[in-house]
PDB file of C-alpha atoms in Angstrom:
ATOM      1  CA  MET X  12      -0.478 -23.738  11.911  1.00 64.00           C
ATOM      2  CA  ASN X  13       2.040 -21.253  11.410  1.00 78.00           C
ATOM      3  CA  LEU X  14       1.867 -17.518   9.797  1.00 83.00           C
ATOM      4  CA  ALA X  15       4.714 -18.536   7.458  1.00 83.00           C
ATOM      5  CA  SER X  16       1.753 -19.158   4.884  1.00 83.00           C
ATOM      6  CA  LEU X  17       0.828 -15.197   5.451  1.00 86.00           C
ATOM      7  CA  GLY X  18       4.045 -14.100   4.802  1.00 86.00           C
ATOM      8  CA  LEU X  19       5.799 -14.035   8.196  1.00 88.00           C
ATOM      9  CA  THR X  20       9.549 -14.790   8.517  1.00 88.00           C
ATOM     10  CA  ALA X  21       9.650 -17.540  11.625  1.00 88.00           C
ATOM     11  CA  GLU X  22      11.049 -14.615  13.720  1.00 90.00           C
ATOM     12  CA  GLN X  23       8.660 -11.948  13.036  1.00 91.00           C
ATOM     13  CA  GLU X  24       5.936 -14.715  14.083  1.00 90.00           C
ATOM     14  CA  ARG X  25       7.760 -14.834  17.243  1.00 91.00           C
ATOM     15  CA  VAL X  26       7.955 -11.639  18.175  1.00 92.00           C
ATOM     16  CA  TYR X  27       4.536 -10.683  17.250  1.00 91.00           C
ATOM     17  CA  ARG X  28       3.426 -13.760  19.686  1.00 92.00           C
ATOM     18  CA  TYR X  29       5.654 -12.648  22.426  1.00 92.00           C
ATOM     19  CA  PHE X  30       3.774  -8.634  22.273  1.00 92.00           C
ATOM     20  CA  LEU X  31       0.524 -10.456  22.170  1.00 91.00           C
ATOM     21  CA  ARG X  32       1.250 -12.274  25.199  1.00 92.00           C
ATOM     22  CA  VAL X  33       3.374  -9.125  26.754  1.00 92.00           C
ATOM     23  CA  PRO X  34       1.966  -6.228  25.334  1.00 91.00           C
ATOM     24  CA  HIS X  35       4.128  -3.045  25.950  1.00 91.00           C
ATOM     25  CA  ALA X  36       7.123  -5.066  26.967  1.00 89.00           C
ATOM     26  CA  ASP X  37      10.447  -3.396  27.339  1.00 90.00           C
ATOM     27  CA  LEU X  38      12.389  -3.963  23.874  1.00 89.00           C
ATOM     28  CA  ASP X  39      16.126  -4.595  25.498  1.00 89.00           C
ATOM     29  CA  ALA X  40      14.137  -6.986  27.775  1.00 89.00           C
ATOM     30  CA  ALA X  41      12.237  -8.513  24.874  1.00 89.00           C
ATOM     31  CA  ALA X  42      15.191  -8.788  23.169  1.00 89.00           C
ATOM     32  CA  GLU X  43      17.417 -10.427  25.804  1.00 89.00           C
ATOM     33  CA  GLU X  44      14.395 -13.093  26.353  1.00 90.00           C
ATOM     34  CA  LEU X  45      13.645 -14.088  22.679  1.00 89.00           C
ATOM     35  CA  GLY X  46      17.327 -14.093  21.628  1.00 88.00           C
ATOM     36  CA  VAL X  47      16.930 -11.067  18.616  1.00 86.00           C
ATOM     37  CA  HIS X  48      19.139  -8.561  18.712  1.00 83.00           C
ATOM     38  CA  HIS X  49      17.987  -6.603  15.772  1.00 88.00           C
ATOM     39  CA  LEU X  50      14.325  -7.045  17.649  1.00 90.00           C
ATOM     40  CA  SER X  51      13.938  -2.962  16.490  1.00 88.00           C
ATOM     41  CA  ALA X  52      14.182  -3.441  13.064  1.00 88.00           C
ATOM     42  CA  VAL X  53      11.785  -6.623  13.184  1.00 90.00           C
ATOM     43  CA  VAL X  54       9.192  -4.342  15.215  1.00 90.00           C
ATOM     44  CA  ASP X  55       9.558  -1.752  13.256  1.00 88.00           C
ATOM     45  CA  ARG X  56       8.459  -4.162   9.991  1.00 88.00           C
ATOM     46  CA  LEU X  57       5.747  -5.556  12.043  1.00 90.00           C
ATOM     47  CA  LYS X  58       4.779  -1.887  12.613  1.00 89.00           C
ATOM     48  CA  THR X  59       4.627  -1.284   9.111  1.00 87.00           C
ATOM     49  CA  LEU X  60       2.397  -4.519   8.078  1.00 88.00           C
ATOM     50  CA  GLY X  61      -0.276  -2.914  10.823  1.00 90.00           C
ATOM     51  CA  ILE X  62      -0.349  -6.065  13.462  1.00 91.00           C
ATOM     52  CA  ILE X  63       1.872  -4.419  16.250  1.00 91.00           C
ATOM     53  CA  ASP X  64       0.871  -0.448  17.193  1.00 89.00           C
ATOM     54  CA  ILE X  65       2.945   2.267  18.387  1.00 87.00           C
ATOM     55  CA  SER X  66       3.006   1.206  21.830  1.00 88.00           C
ATOM     56  CA  LEU X  67       4.698  -2.242  21.348  1.00 89.00           C
ATOM     57  CA  ALA X  68       0.936  -4.186  21.715  1.00 90.00           C
ATOM     58  CA  SER X  69       0.137  -6.952  19.218  1.00 90.00           C
ATOM     59  CA  VAL X  70      -3.584  -6.354  17.448  1.00 90.00           C
ATOM     60  CA  SER X  71      -5.776  -8.849  17.659  1.00 90.00           C
ATOM     61  CA  PRO X  72      -5.269 -12.355  16.121  1.00 90.00           C
ATOM     62  CA  ALA X  73      -8.248 -12.054  13.549  1.00 90.00           C
ATOM     63  CA  LYS X  74      -6.901  -8.426  12.617  1.00 90.00           C
ATOM     64  CA  ALA X  75      -3.536  -9.521  12.151  1.00 90.00           C
ATOM     65  CA  VAL X  76      -4.802 -12.450  10.572  1.00 90.00           C
ATOM     66  CA  ASP X  77      -7.102 -10.326   8.165  1.00 88.00           C
ATOM     67  CA  LEU X  78      -4.497  -8.165   7.303  1.00 88.00           C
ATOM     68  CA  LEU X  79      -2.173 -10.503   6.538  1.00 89.00           C
ATOM     69  CA  ILE X  80      -4.373 -12.460   4.208  1.00 89.00           C
ATOM     70  CA  ARG X  81      -5.161  -9.194   2.591  1.00 85.00           C
ATOM     71  CA  ARG X  82      -1.479  -8.925   2.147  1.00 84.00           C
ATOM     72  CA  ARG X  83      -0.921 -12.021   0.577  1.00 83.00           C
ATOM     73  CA  VAL X  84      -3.720 -12.169  -1.816  1.00 81.00           C
ATOM     74  CA  GLU X  85      -2.820  -8.562  -3.544  1.00 79.00           C
ATOM     75  CA  GLN X  86       0.579 -10.024  -3.606  1.00 77.00           C
ATOM     76  CA  THR X  87      -0.230 -13.118  -5.460  1.00 76.00           C
ATOM     77  CA  SER X  88      -2.807 -10.992  -7.735  1.00 70.00           C
ATOM     78  CA  ARG X  89       0.566  -9.075  -9.174  1.00 68.00           C
ATOM     79  CA  GLU X  90       1.871 -12.359  -9.383  1.00 67.00           C
ATOM     80  CA  LEU X  91      -0.846 -13.969 -11.027  1.00 66.00           C
ATOM     81  CA  ASN X  92      -0.825 -10.672 -13.335  1.00 62.00           C
ATOM     82  CA  GLN X  93       2.931 -10.993 -14.227  1.00 60.00           C
ATOM     83  CA  LEU X  94       2.458 -14.677 -15.194  1.00 59.00           C
ATOM     84  CA  SER X  95      -0.446 -13.432 -17.471  1.00 58.00           C
ATOM     85  CA  ALA X  96       1.594 -11.278 -18.934  1.00 56.00           C
ATOM     86  CA  ALA X  97       4.349 -13.282 -20.110  1.00 57.00           C
ATOM     87  CA  TRP X  98       1.965 -14.907 -22.625  1.00 58.00           C
ATOM     88  CA  ASP X  99       2.548 -11.548 -24.432  1.00 58.00           C
ATOM     89  CA  ILE X 100       5.979 -13.012 -25.796  1.00 61.00           C
ATOM     90  CA  VAL X 101       3.672 -15.149 -27.803  1.00 62.00           C
ATOM     91  CA  ARG X 102       2.891 -12.230 -30.098  1.00 63.00           C
ATOM     92  CA  ASP X 103       6.271 -10.875 -30.474  1.00 64.00           C
ATOM     93  CA  LEU X 104       7.519 -14.562 -31.231  1.00 66.00           C
ATOM     94  CA  ALA X 105       4.691 -14.631 -34.149  1.00 69.00           C
ATOM     95  CA  GLU X 106       5.502 -11.066 -35.237  1.00 65.00           C
ATOM     96  CA  GLU X 107       9.716 -12.266 -35.733  1.00 68.00           C
ATOM     97  CA  GLN X 108       8.510 -15.743 -37.325  1.00 70.00           C
ATOM     98  CA  ARG X 109       6.468 -13.687 -39.582  1.00 70.00           C
ATOM     99  CA  SER X 110       8.735 -10.958 -40.545  1.00 68.00           C
ATOM    100  CA  GLY X 111      12.071 -12.573 -40.597  1.00 73.00           C
ATOM    101  CA  ARG X 112      13.159  -9.844 -38.158  1.00 67.00           C
ATOM    102  CA  PRO X 113      13.834  -8.984 -34.802  1.00 65.00           C
ATOM    103  CA  VAL X 114      11.060  -6.765 -32.409  1.00 64.00           C
ATOM    104  CA  GLU X 115      12.172  -3.571 -31.657  1.00 69.00           C
ATOM    105  CA  LEU X 116      12.308  -2.890 -28.108  1.00 82.00           C
ATOM    106  CA  VAL X 117      11.369   0.814 -28.438  1.00 85.00           C
ATOM    107  CA  GLU X 118       9.503   1.782 -31.453  1.00 86.00           C
ATOM    108  CA  ARG X 119       8.280   5.467 -32.736  1.00 89.00           C
ATOM    109  CA  ILE X 120       4.747   5.560 -33.771  1.00 91.00           C
ATOM    110  CA  GLU X 121       3.773   8.935 -35.392  1.00 91.00           C
ATOM    111  CA  GLY X 122       0.269  10.244 -35.432  1.00 91.00           C
ATOM    112  CA  VAL X 123      -2.769   9.662 -33.072  1.00 88.00           C
ATOM    113  CA  GLU X 124      -4.812   7.044 -35.226  1.00 91.00           C
ATOM    114  CA  ASN X 125      -1.334   4.508 -35.713  1.00 92.00           C
ATOM    115  CA  VAL X 126      -0.879   4.815 -31.838  1.00 91.00           C
ATOM    116  CA  ASN X 127      -4.798   3.601 -31.299  1.00 89.00           C
ATOM    117  CA  ARG X 128      -4.278   0.841 -34.162  1.00 90.00           C
ATOM    118  CA  ARG X 129      -1.081  -0.466 -32.506  1.00 90.00           C
ATOM    119  CA  ILE X 130      -2.886  -0.573 -28.745  1.00 89.00           C
ATOM    120  CA  ARG X 131      -5.947  -2.041 -30.156  1.00 85.00           C
ATOM    121  CA  GLU X 132      -3.511  -5.082 -31.274  1.00 85.00           C
ATOM    122  CA  PHE X 133      -3.510  -5.642 -27.274  1.00 86.00           C
ATOM    123  CA  SER X 134      -7.174  -6.134 -26.808  1.00 81.00           C
ATOM    124  CA  SER X 135      -7.010  -9.533 -25.441  1.00 81.00           C
ATOM    125  CA  ALA X 136      -4.922  -8.234 -22.494  1.00 83.00           C
ATOM    126  CA  LYS X 137      -5.996  -9.157 -19.022  1.00 85.00           C
ATOM    127  CA  GLU X 138      -4.711  -5.798 -16.935  1.00 90.00           C
ATOM    128  CA  VAL X 139      -4.035  -1.891 -17.885  1.00 90.00           C
ATOM    129  CA  MET X 140      -2.507   0.694 -16.255  1.00 92.00           C
ATOM    130  CA  ASN X 141      -3.465   4.350 -17.496  1.00 90.00           C
ATOM    131  CA  ILE X 142      -1.848   7.541 -16.975  1.00 89.00           C
ATOM    132  CA  ALA X 143      -4.433  10.211 -18.439  1.00 82.00           C
ATOM    133  CA  ASN X 144      -3.812  13.967 -18.984  1.00 70.00           C
ATOM    134  CA  VAL X 145      -6.548  14.443 -21.480  1.00 63.00           C
ATOM    135  CA  VAL X 146     -10.090  13.349 -20.537  1.00 62.00           C
ATOM    136  CA  ARG X 147     -13.476  13.505 -22.128  1.00 61.00           C
ATOM    137  CA  ALA X 148     -16.909  12.399 -21.533  1.00 56.00           C
ATOM    138  CA  LEU X 149     -18.098   9.834 -23.963  1.00 57.00           C
ATOM    139  CA  PRO X 150     -21.727   9.006 -24.164  1.00 60.00           C
ATOM    140  CA  PRO X 151     -22.404   5.220 -22.432  1.00 60.00           C
ATOM    141  CA  ASP X 152     -23.294   4.186 -26.675  1.00 63.00           C
ATOM    142  CA  ASP X 153     -20.174   5.103 -27.829  1.00 68.00           C
ATOM    143  CA  GLU X 154     -18.906   2.362 -29.844  1.00 72.00           C
ATOM    144  CA  LYS X 155     -15.803   2.694 -27.770  1.00 71.00           C
ATOM    145  CA  VAL X 156     -17.523   2.494 -24.201  1.00 69.00           C
ATOM    146  CA  ARG X 157     -19.303  -0.423 -25.380  1.00 76.00           C
ATOM    147  CA  ARG X 158     -16.025  -2.316 -26.473  1.00 77.00           C
ATOM    148  CA  PHE X 159     -14.157  -1.539 -23.329  1.00 75.00           C
ATOM    149  CA  ARG X 160     -17.141  -2.048 -20.996  1.00 75.00           C
ATOM    150  CA  LYS X 161     -17.340  -5.653 -22.564  1.00 79.00           C
ATOM    151  CA  ARG X 162     -13.724  -6.407 -21.698  1.00 77.00           C
ATOM    152  CA  LEU X 163     -14.281  -5.174 -18.242  1.00 75.00           C
ATOM    153  CA  SER X 164     -17.235  -8.046 -17.843  1.00 74.00           C
ATOM    154  CA  ALA X 165     -14.724 -10.185 -19.520  1.00 75.00           C
ATOM    155  CA  GLY X 166     -12.126  -9.789 -16.520  1.00 78.00           C
ATOM    156  CA  LEU X 167      -9.748  -6.744 -17.847  1.00 83.00           C
ATOM    157  CA  VAL X 168      -8.199  -4.917 -14.353  1.00 85.00           C
ATOM    158  CA  SER X 169      -8.007  -1.539 -15.588  1.00 86.00           C
ATOM    159  CA  ARG X 170      -6.652   1.174 -13.509  1.00 90.00           C
ATOM    160  CA  THR X 171      -7.113   5.091 -14.455  1.00 87.00           C
ATOM    161  CA  LEU X 172      -4.942   7.832 -12.776  1.00 88.00           C
ATOM    162  CA  VAL X 173      -5.799  11.549 -14.232  1.00 83.00           C
ATOM    163  CA  SER X 174      -4.948  15.248 -13.275  1.00 80.00           C
ATOM    164  CA  GLU X 175      -7.023  17.113 -11.350  1.00 75.00           C
ATOM    165  CA  LYS X 176      -7.851  19.682 -14.128  1.00 74.00           C
ATOM    166  CA  ALA X 177     -10.129  16.449 -15.321  1.00 72.00           C
ATOM    167  CA  LEU X 178     -12.488  17.258 -12.776  1.00 72.00           C
ATOM    168  CA  SER X 179     -13.329  20.852 -14.698  1.00 72.00           C
ATOM    169  CA  VAL X 180     -14.511  18.622 -17.567  1.00 74.00           C
ATOM    170  CA  PRO X 181     -18.392  18.702 -18.049  1.00 76.00           C
ATOM    171  CA  GLY X 182     -19.784  15.102 -17.253  1.00 73.00           C
ATOM    172  CA  TRP X 183     -16.439  13.540 -16.928  1.00 74.00           C
ATOM    173  CA  LEU X 184     -16.734  12.823 -13.053  1.00 75.00           C
ATOM    174  CA  GLU X 185     -20.186  11.150 -13.672  1.00 75.00           C
ATOM    175  CA  SER X 186     -19.081   8.879 -16.447  1.00 73.00           C
ATOM    176  CA  ALA X 187     -15.594   7.777 -14.605  1.00 75.00           C
ATOM    177  CA  ARG X 188     -18.103   7.198 -11.311  1.00 76.00           C
ATOM    178  CA  GLU X 189     -19.835   5.022 -13.971  1.00 73.00           C
ATOM    179  CA  GLY X 190     -16.717   3.283 -15.070  1.00 72.00           C
ATOM    180  CA  HIS X 191     -15.203   3.231 -11.894  1.00 72.00           C
ATOM    181  CA  ALA X 192     -18.417   1.114 -10.757  1.00 70.00           C
ATOM    182  CA  LEU X 193     -18.227  -1.729 -13.704  1.00 70.00           C
ATOM    183  CA  GLY X 194     -14.275  -1.892 -12.855  1.00 75.00           C
ATOM    184  CA  ASP X 195     -12.152   0.850 -14.437  1.00 79.00           C
ATOM    185  CA  LEU X 196     -10.918   1.889 -11.102  1.00 84.00           C
ATOM    186  CA  CYS X 197      -9.968   5.747 -11.779  1.00 84.00           C
ATOM    187  CA  ARG X 198      -8.220   8.051  -9.299  1.00 86.00           C
ATOM    188  CA  VAL X 199      -7.203  11.643  -9.027  1.00 84.00           C
ATOM    189  CA  SER X 200      -3.564  12.285  -8.827  1.00 82.00           C
ATOM    190  CA  PRO X 201      -1.889  16.111  -8.089  1.00 74.00           C
ATOM    191  CA  GLU X 202       1.126  15.016 -10.109  1.00 75.00           C
ATOM    192  CA  TRP X 203       1.609  15.903 -13.891  1.00 69.00           C
ATOM    193  CA  SER X 204       3.212  13.157 -16.475  1.00 69.00           C
ATOM    194  CA  ARG X 205       2.741  12.607 -20.253  1.00 76.00           C
ATOM    195  CA  GLN X 206       0.523  10.058 -21.390  1.00 86.00           C
ATOM    196  CA  VAL X 207       1.253   6.456 -20.321  1.00 92.00           C
ATOM    197  CA  LEU X 208      -0.208   3.096 -20.805  1.00 93.00           C
ATOM    198  CA  ILE X 209       1.083   0.116 -19.814  1.00 95.00           C
ATOM    199  CA  ILE X 210      -0.580  -3.306 -20.706  1.00 92.00           C
ATOM    200  CA  SER X 211      -0.039  -6.523 -19.102  1.00 91.00           C
ATOM    201  CA  ARG X 212       3.170  -4.706 -17.347  1.00 91.00           C
ATOM    202  CA  SER X 213       5.214  -5.443 -20.628  1.00 89.00           C
ATOM    203  CA  VAL X 214       4.606  -3.148 -23.070  1.00 92.00           C
ATOM    204  CA  ALA X 215       4.268   0.680 -22.566  1.00 93.00           C
ATOM    205  CA  PHE X 216       3.121   3.657 -24.654  1.00 94.00           C
ATOM    206  CA  VAL X 217       4.563   7.064 -24.123  1.00 92.00           C
ATOM    207  CA  GLN X 218       3.561  10.361 -25.348  1.00 90.00           C
ATOM    208  CA  ILE X 219       6.084  11.724 -27.005  1.00 88.00           C
ATOM    209  CA  ASP X 220       5.038  15.521 -26.691  1.00 86.00           C
ATOM    210  CA  PRO X 221       4.368  16.627 -23.578  1.00 78.00           C
ATOM    211  CA  ALA X 222       2.048  18.893 -24.923  1.00 78.00           C
ATOM    212  CA  ASP X 223       0.656  17.569 -28.311  1.00 82.00           C
ATOM    213  CA  ARG X 224      -0.615  13.708 -28.150  1.00 80.00           C
ATOM    214  CA  THR X 225      -1.415  14.162 -31.984  1.00 86.00           C
ATOM    215  CA  VAL X 226       2.418  13.737 -32.401  1.00 88.00           C
ATOM    216  CA  GLY X 227       2.486  10.106 -31.399  1.00 91.00           C
ATOM    217  CA  ALA X 228       3.868   7.382 -28.929  1.00 92.00           C
ATOM    218  CA  LEU X 229       7.017   5.539 -28.044  1.00 91.00           C
ATOM    219  CA  LEU X 230       6.038   1.269 -27.965  1.00 92.00           C
ATOM    220  CA  ILE X 231       8.348   0.082 -25.398  1.00 91.00           C
ATOM    221  CA  ARG X 232       8.663  -2.995 -24.892  1.00 88.00           C
ATOM    222  CA  GLN X 233      12.260  -3.244 -22.767  1.00 87.00           C
ATOM    223  CA  PRO X 234      11.436  -4.913 -19.891  1.00 85.00           C
ATOM    224  CA  GLY X 235      13.736  -3.008 -17.548  1.00 86.00           C
ATOM    225  CA  THR X 236      11.935   0.411 -18.600  1.00 88.00           C
ATOM    226  CA  VAL X 237       8.630  -1.223 -18.465  1.00 90.00           C
ATOM    227  CA  ALA X 238       9.392  -2.201 -14.726  1.00 90.00           C
ATOM    228  CA  ILE X 239      10.310   1.505 -14.065  1.00 90.00           C
ATOM    229  CA  LEU X 240       7.140   2.997 -16.244  1.00 91.00           C
ATOM    230  CA  VAL X 241       5.136   0.171 -13.827  1.00 92.00           C
ATOM    231  CA  ASP X 242       6.669   1.567 -10.622  1.00 90.00           C
ATOM    232  CA  MET X 243       6.118   5.183 -11.404  1.00 90.00           C
ATOM    233  CA  PHE X 244       2.363   4.130 -11.539  1.00 90.00           C
ATOM    234  CA  GLU X 245       2.344   2.263  -8.516  1.00 89.00           C
ATOM    235  CA  GLY X 246       3.454   4.744  -6.985  1.00 85.00           C
ATOM    236  CA  MET X 247       1.567   7.675  -8.164  1.00 86.00           C
ATOM    237  CA  TRP X 248      -1.587   5.328  -7.675  1.00 86.00           C
ATOM    238  CA  ALA X 249      -0.541   4.988  -3.953  1.00 80.00           C
ATOM    239  CA  ARG X 250      -0.533   8.960  -3.455  1.00 78.00           C
ATOM    240  CA  ALA X 251      -3.515   9.599  -5.565  1.00 81.00           C
ATOM    241  CA  ARG X 252      -6.879  10.069  -3.969  1.00 78.00           C
ATOM    242  CA  GLU X 253     -10.171   8.100  -4.704  1.00 77.00           C
ATOM    243  CA  LEU X 254     -12.963  10.336  -6.734  1.00 73.00           C
ATOM    244  CA  ASN X 255     -15.409  10.563  -3.894  1.00 66.00           C
ATOM    245  CA  GLU X 256     -12.276  11.702  -1.874  1.00 66.00           C
ATOM    246  CA  PRO X 257     -12.209  15.464  -0.783  1.00 63.00           C
ATOM    247  CA  GLU X 258      -8.353  17.385  -0.659  1.00 66.00           C
ATOM    248  CA  LEU X 259      -7.240  17.531   2.342  1.00 72.00           C
ATOM    249  CA  THR X 260      -7.700  20.611   4.140  1.00 76.00           C
ATOM    250  CA  PRO X 261      -5.455  22.977   5.696  1.00 78.00           C
ATOM    251  CA  ILE X 262      -5.951  22.205   9.496  1.00 83.00           C
ATOM    252  CA  GLU X 263      -5.679  18.231   8.015  1.00 81.00           C
ATOM    253  CA  ARG X 264      -2.339  18.669   6.429  1.00 78.00           C
ATOM    254  CA  GLN X 265      -1.279  20.645   9.446  1.00 83.00           C
ATOM    255  CA  VAL X 266      -2.362  18.042  11.954  1.00 82.00           C
ATOM    256  CA  LEU X 267      -0.589  15.189   9.469  1.00 80.00           C
ATOM    257  CA  GLN X 268       2.442  17.505   9.878  1.00 80.00           C
ATOM    258  CA  SER X 269       2.424  17.853  13.900  1.00 80.00           C
ATOM    259  CA  LEU X 270       1.649  14.179  14.083  1.00 77.00           C
ATOM    260  CA  ALA X 271       5.217  13.419  12.450  1.00 75.00           C
ATOM    261  CA  LEU X 272       6.951  15.954  14.284  1.00 78.00           C
ATOM    262  CA  HIS X 273       5.530  15.342  17.497  1.00 78.00           C
ATOM    263  CA  ASP X 274       5.114  11.892  20.000  1.00 75.00           C
ATOM    264  CA  LYS X 275       2.503  13.901  22.895  1.00 82.00           C
ATOM    265  CA  ASP X 276      -0.598  14.936  21.760  1.00 82.00           C
ATOM    266  CA  GLU X 277      -0.151  17.226  24.180  1.00 87.00           C
ATOM    267  CA  THR X 278       2.443  18.939  22.183  1.00 85.00           C
ATOM    268  CA  ALA X 279       1.459  18.599  18.589  1.00 83.00           C
ATOM    269  CA  ALA X 280      -2.239  20.145  19.647  1.00 85.00           C
ATOM    270  CA  ARG X 281      -0.073  23.158  21.284  1.00 87.00           C
ATOM    271  CA  ALA X 282       1.798  23.602  18.228  1.00 83.00           C
ATOM    272  CA  LEU X 283      -1.137  24.091  16.262  1.00 83.00           C
ATOM    273  CA  ASN X 284      -3.133  26.453  18.848  1.00 86.00           C
ATOM    274  CA  ILE X 285      -5.765  24.084  19.413  1.00 87.00           C
ATOM    275  CA  SER X 286      -7.302  21.723  22.072  1.00 87.00           C
ATOM    276  CA  VAL X 287      -5.969  18.269  22.356  1.00 85.00           C
ATOM    277  CA  ARG X 288      -9.493  17.007  22.204  1.00 88.00           C
ATOM    278  CA  LYS X 289      -9.773  18.586  18.958  1.00 88.00           C
ATOM    279  CA  PHE X 290      -6.189  16.989  17.535  1.00 85.00           C
ATOM    280  CA  ARG X 291      -7.448  13.589  18.530  1.00 87.00           C
ATOM    281  CA  THR X 292     -10.855  14.292  16.588  1.00 87.00           C
ATOM    282  CA  HIS X 293      -8.708  15.208  13.609  1.00 84.00           C
ATOM    283  CA  VAL X 294      -6.528  11.947  14.024  1.00 84.00           C
ATOM    284  CA  ALA X 295      -9.219   9.424  14.404  1.00 85.00           C
ATOM    285  CA  GLU X 296     -11.052  11.248  11.213  1.00 83.00           C
ATOM    286  CA  LEU X 297      -7.381  10.611   9.331  1.00 82.00           C
ATOM    287  CA  MET X 298      -7.032   7.194  10.313  1.00 82.00           C
ATOM    288  CA  GLU X 299     -10.636   6.402   9.288  1.00 80.00           C
ATOM    289  CA  ARG X 300      -9.379   8.158   5.870  1.00 76.00           C
ATOM    290  CA  LEU X 301      -6.390   6.176   5.110  1.00 75.00           C
ATOM    291  CA  GLY X 302      -7.517   2.738   6.949  1.00 77.00           C
ATOM    292  CA  ALA X 303      -5.242   2.637   9.123  1.00 78.00           C
ATOM    293  CA  GLY X 304      -5.083   0.803  12.085  1.00 78.00           C
ATOM    294  CA  ASN X 305      -2.772   2.797  14.399  1.00 78.00           C
ATOM    295  CA  ARG X 306      -0.880   6.352  14.178  1.00 74.00           C
ATOM    296  CA  PHE X 307       2.255   4.552  13.010  1.00 74.00           C
ATOM    297  CA  GLN X 308       0.476   3.349  10.243  1.00 77.00           C
ATOM    298  CA  ALA X 309      -1.332   6.825   9.422  1.00 76.00           C
ATOM    299  CA  ALA X 310       1.872   8.472   9.005  1.00 75.00           C
ATOM    300  CA  LEU X 311       3.503   5.991   6.979  1.00 75.00           C
ATOM    301  CA  LEU X 312       0.657   5.422   4.618  1.00 74.00           C
ATOM    302  CA  ALA X 313       0.178   9.406   4.319  1.00 74.00           C
ATOM    303  CA  LYS X 314       3.732   9.595   3.607  1.00 70.00           C
ATOM    304  CA  GLU X 315       2.992   7.014   0.390  1.00 65.00           C
ATOM    305  CA  ARG X 316       0.792   9.008  -0.654  1.00 63.00           C
ATOM    306  CA  GLY X 317       2.425  12.421  -0.952  1.00 61.00           C
ATOM    307  CA  TRP X 318       0.642  13.833   2.086  1.00 67.00           C
ATOM    308  CA  LEU X 319       3.898  14.603   4.170  1.00 63.00           C
TER     309      LEU X 319
END
């Protein structure tokens, strides 16, 4: 059996297997033996996947397969969500049949109540992405909370991004943790953005006035625009921190910057005026926090999160 089913090309698998047999091999010698003239590009890709470390040694087969399976599962999940979202076209076609006119790709909806009414039309959706700048803690017996929890138990995939200021709202953090445990995944973002709700990756509601949500929202169905909003959300989600994850301390930020600038621990530690042992302790803690298998991957993940 090969690793093609887990997303590796035949060439990438050959390179992984080679460094599994010959760890820390010279790149030029490996390129000659394998007949792969663009070996450095292949190796960089395998480093990004986490199955080859910065010292040019393959991680253990068990760890490599686990990483590739996880990545494949995430990719399959996204593809299934996209297929599920395709059913939303039925609603648009039915509306065209009923009204006798094309469904507008961008529609202006005035007032919060009208926006909420239109959002409820998509209550059967299986995935929502939410950027919420205005938050408040709702009691567990609130009707909206009960309806939302029922949707979560029925399989709704929900992710919510909130700004740092949400943490100062009384009772919000406890409420968010309860929702998180039920499946409403929530992260805290240092980035500011207007209120956005993306439904099934095919429809988006965007707040018209960033300073006043009562004005209303734009309902967007244009596929290209919605795709851009999805990409924006995914980028912000990757850079955001978990609810219980503390912010980076000043020394942790300095360690990450030094890690990216210097190849050797001794040089990096000297630049920060701390001992090598202390520097390595910070690096190990940051790698664990990022879920990185090596320092190269830690730097990539830190950059994705906006920490660098």
